[in-house]
């Protein structure tokens, strides 16, 4: 058979130029080292999680104007909000201070949803920082409403917020009685706007 020119080399059944062979070898080496020039594909951190709302009555039973403490469970991890900011715990630990027995707490299933936990944590930390809690304007129910909107597209039922709605209407009187001291860091807080801002922050 005809001999290949010196600038060419036989590779299996193919005859390649030395420059082409060098490019092939370099491409193989770069691929092994992860230096291909394009961004390596990153594994998705979005996984499916069960979402539940947990609510517990506060104080004596008051019928339709009952006050409630609320938090959100993502699988078995509780997300709650207080003066310390966002807290995470195994199980609904924040409700222990409000209930006399476990059956006092109600679990409301919001289904299963795709969530990137790391992204969720970062978004919530931006809008629910330590020291931004307010008894009426930005409380545990505001937080639950925001996180439910963010991960499920649904809202906290109004029946869990009736008492604070009444108290907001009487805010002036409560302030005069020194029963309520508003937190300026919570002024104008809106759960819908916060959920929208969280989505924008992680988009």
C-alpha positions as a Python dict, from the first residue, in 0.01 Angstrom:
ca = {
    (1, 'X'): (0, 0, 0),
    (2, 'X'): (101, 361, -57),
    (3, 'X'): (309, 511, 223),
    (4, 'X'): (162, 820, 392),
    (5, 'X'): (364, 1144, 364),
    (6, 'X'): (590, 1229, 662),
    (7, 'X'): (353, 1501, 774),
    (8, 'X'): (77, 1241, 805),
    (9, 'X'): (40, 941, 1037),
    (10, 'X'): (-169, 625, 1014),
    (11, 'X'): (-426, 602, 1303),
    (12, 'X'): (-605, 268, 1288),
    (13, 'X'): (-773, 260, 944),
    (14, 'X'): (-740, 639, 907),
    (15, 'X'): (-453, 852, 784),
    (16, 'X'): (-434, 1182, 975),
    (17, 'X'): (-205, 1481, 954),
    (18, 'X'): (28, 1533, 1249),
    (19, 'X'): (-146, 1861, 1330),
    (20, 'X'): (-488, 1691, 1337),
    (21, 'X'): (-349, 1415, 1559),
    (22, 'X'): (-204, 1678, 1798),
    (23, 'X'): (-543, 1853, 1817),
    (24, 'X'): (-719, 1524, 1893),
    (25, 'X'): (-472, 1439, 2170),
    (26, 'X'): (-497, 1790, 2319),
    (27, 'X'): (-878, 1773, 2315),
    (28, 'X'): (-867, 1438, 2496),
    (29, 'X'): (-628, 1572, 2761),
    (30, 'X'): (-836, 1888, 2815),
    (31, 'X'): (-1149, 1680, 2845),
    (32, 'X'): (-990, 1461, 3111),
    (33, 'X'): (-876, 1769, 3304),
    (34, 'X'): (-1214, 1938, 3268),
    (35, 'X'): (-1066, 2223, 3059),
    (36, 'X'): (-1297, 2196, 2760),
    (37, 'X'): (-1363, 2571, 2730),
    (38, 'X'): (-1735, 2533, 2803),
    (39, 'X'): (-1892, 2543, 3149),
    (40, 'X'): (-1932, 2193, 3291),
    (41, 'X'): (-2292, 2108, 3355),
    (42, 'X'): (-2382, 2153, 3721),
    (43, 'X'): (-2609, 1899, 3887),
    (44, 'X'): (-2949, 2048, 3966),
    (45, 'X'): (-3018, 2105, 4336),
    (46, 'X'): (-3392, 2128, 4275),
    (47, 'X'): (-3565, 1833, 4437),
    (48, 'X'): (-3923, 1749, 4533),
    (49, 'X'): (-4031, 1819, 4891),
    (50, 'X'): (-4350, 1790, 5092),
    (51, 'X'): (-4477, 2126, 5221),
    (52, 'X'): (-4702, 2161, 5527),
    (53, 'X'): (-4835, 2454, 5724),
    (54, 'X'): (-4838, 2411, 6102),
    (55, 'X'): (-5070, 2629, 6313),
    (56, 'X'): (-5124, 2636, 6690),
    (57, 'X'): (-5378, 2851, 6881),
    (58, 'X'): (-5228, 3115, 7110),
    (59, 'X'): (-5390, 3160, 7452),
    (60, 'X'): (-5749, 3071, 7541),
    (61, 'X'): (-5998, 2972, 7271),
    (62, 'X'): (-6158, 3284, 7121),
    (63, 'X'): (-6364, 3138, 6838),
    (64, 'X'): (-6338, 3317, 6503),
    (65, 'X'): (-6094, 3577, 6635),
    (66, 'X'): (-5849, 3323, 6772),
    (67, 'X'): (-5479, 3414, 6745),
    (68, 'X'): (-5239, 3162, 6593),
    (69, 'X'): (-4870, 3087, 6572),
    (70, 'X'): (-4767, 2939, 6238),
    (71, 'X'): (-4464, 2791, 6068),
    (72, 'X'): (-4391, 2586, 5756),
    (73, 'X'): (-4254, 2232, 5736),
    (74, 'X'): (-4052, 2133, 5431),
    (75, 'X'): (-4032, 1757, 5468),
    (76, 'X'): (-3941, 1730, 5840),
    (77, 'X'): (-3758, 2065, 5866),
    (78, 'X'): (-3947, 2355, 6023),
    (79, 'X'): (-3906, 2713, 5899),
    (80, 'X'): (-4019, 2973, 6151),
    (81, 'X'): (-3967, 3346, 6206),
    (82, 'X'): (-3911, 3547, 6524),
    (83, 'X'): (-3703, 3836, 6651),
    (84, 'X'): (-3394, 3623, 6581),
    (85, 'X'): (-3482, 3598, 6214),
    (86, 'X'): (-3543, 3272, 6027),
    (87, 'X'): (-3495, 2953, 6231),
    (88, 'X'): (-3478, 2593, 6110),
    (89, 'X'): (-3545, 2293, 6332),
    (90, 'X'): (-3625, 1924, 6308),
    (91, 'X'): (-4001, 1911, 6351),
    (92, 'X'): (-4236, 2193, 6466),
    (93, 'X'): (-4025, 2295, 6767),
    (94, 'X'): (-4140, 2659, 6768),
    (95, 'X'): (-4492, 2545, 6861),
    (96, 'X'): (-4386, 2383, 7190),
    (97, 'X'): (-4416, 2715, 7374),
    (98, 'X'): (-4779, 2763, 7265),
    (99, 'X'): (-4942, 2421, 7290),
    (100, 'X'): (-5040, 2219, 7595),
    (101, 'X'): (-5039, 1893, 7400),
    (102, 'X'): (-4927, 1791, 7047),
    (103, 'X'): (-5287, 1763, 6925),
    (104, 'X'): (-5327, 2141, 6972),
    (105, 'X'): (-5129, 2189, 6650),
    (106, 'X'): (-5294, 2149, 6310),
    (107, 'X'): (-5101, 2033, 6003),
    (108, 'X'): (-5227, 2156, 5665),
    (109, 'X'): (-5087, 1974, 5361),
    (110, 'X'): (-4981, 2198, 5070),
    (111, 'X'): (-4862, 1914, 4848),
    (112, 'X'): (-4521, 1834, 4699),
    (113, 'X'): (-4318, 2096, 4517),
    (114, 'X'): (-3980, 2133, 4347),
    (115, 'X'): (-3755, 2343, 4571),
    (116, 'X'): (-3387, 2436, 4572),
    (117, 'X'): (-3333, 2452, 4949),
    (118, 'X'): (-3010, 2652, 4928),
    (119, 'X'): (-3169, 2916, 4708),
    (120, 'X'): (-3479, 2928, 4931),
    (121, 'X'): (-3268, 2980, 5244),
    (122, 'X'): (-3073, 3265, 5082),
    (123, 'X'): (-3389, 3439, 4960),
    (124, 'X'): (-3562, 3419, 5298),
    (125, 'X'): (-3254, 3547, 5481),
    (126, 'X'): (-3263, 3863, 5267),
    (127, 'X'): (-3618, 3956, 5363),
    (128, 'X'): (-3652, 3814, 5715),
    (129, 'X'): (-3337, 3930, 5890),
    (130, 'X'): (-3278, 3925, 6264),
    (131, 'X'): (-3436, 4227, 6430),
    (132, 'X'): (-3701, 4286, 6161),
    (133, 'X'): (-3987, 4107, 6343),
    (134, 'X'): (-4299, 4308, 6428),
    (135, 'X'): (-4595, 4181, 6629),
    (136, 'X'): (-4853, 4305, 6376),
    (137, 'X'): (-4679, 4402, 6053),
    (138, 'X'): (-4419, 4127, 6007),
    (139, 'X'): (-4477, 3827, 6228),
    (140, 'X'): (-4475, 3447, 6207),
    (141, 'X'): (-4792, 3449, 5996),
    (142, 'X'): (-4647, 3705, 5754),
    (143, 'X'): (-4349, 3472, 5715),
    (144, 'X'): (-4563, 3163, 5661),
    (145, 'X'): (-4773, 3351, 5404),
    (146, 'X'): (-4459, 3456, 5216),
    (147, 'X'): (-4290, 3117, 5209),
    (148, 'X'): (-4613, 2942, 5106),
    (149, 'X'): (-4656, 3183, 4816),
    (150, 'X'): (-4294, 3139, 4718),
    (151, 'X'): (-4285, 2757, 4710),
    (152, 'X'): (-4648, 2659, 4643),
    (153, 'X'): (-4816, 2963, 4486),
    (154, 'X'): (-5085, 2950, 4756),
    (155, 'X'): (-5150, 3177, 5052),
    (156, 'X'): (-5207, 3140, 5424),
    (157, 'X'): (-5579, 3115, 5501),
    (158, 'X'): (-5718, 3446, 5630),
    (159, 'X'): (-5882, 3271, 5926),
    (160, 'X'): (-5541, 3238, 6089),
    (161, 'X'): (-5486, 3616, 6074),
    (162, 'X'): (-5819, 3758, 6187),
    (163, 'X'): (-5701, 3865, 6532),
    (164, 'X'): (-5400, 4055, 6401),
    (165, 'X'): (-5625, 4218, 6141),
    (166, 'X'): (-5846, 4349, 6422),
    (167, 'X'): (-5539, 4464, 6614),
    (168, 'X'): (-5409, 4652, 6309),
    (169, 'X'): (-5734, 4847, 6297),
    (170, 'X'): (-5685, 4935, 6664),
    (171, 'X'): (-5312, 5004, 6626),
    (172, 'X'): (-5336, 5366, 6741),
    (173, 'X'): (-5519, 5267, 7059),
    (174, 'X'): (-5273, 4986, 7128),
    (175, 'X'): (-4982, 5226, 7094),
    (176, 'X'): (-5146, 5473, 7332),
    (177, 'X'): (-5187, 5190, 7584),
    (178, 'X'): (-4822, 5090, 7530),
    (179, 'X'): (-4947, 4746, 7430),
    (180, 'X'): (-4773, 4765, 7093),
    (181, 'X'): (-4449, 4926, 6984),
    (182, 'X'): (-4402, 4916, 6604),
    (183, 'X'): (-4069, 4812, 6457),
    (184, 'X'): (-3952, 5066, 6194),
    (185, 'X'): (-3766, 4788, 6012),
    (186, 'X'): (-4101, 4620, 5941),
    (187, 'X'): (-4282, 4933, 5823),
    (188, 'X'): (-4478, 4877, 5504),
    (189, 'X'): (-4403, 4505, 5489),
    (190, 'X'): (-4624, 4314, 5245),
    (191, 'X'): (-4612, 3935, 5210),
    (192, 'X'): (-4706, 3936, 4841),
    (193, 'X'): (-4436, 4191, 4759),
    (194, 'X'): (-4183, 3994, 4965),
    (195, 'X'): (-4265, 3671, 4780),
    (196, 'X'): (-4229, 3851, 4447),
    (197, 'X'): (-3895, 4002, 4555),
    (198, 'X'): (-3771, 3660, 4668),
    (199, 'X'): (-3858, 3513, 4326),
    (200, 'X'): (-3676, 3799, 4152),
    (201, 'X'): (-3372, 3752, 4375),
    (202, 'X'): (-3332, 3386, 4282),
    (203, 'X'): (-3435, 3411, 3915),
}
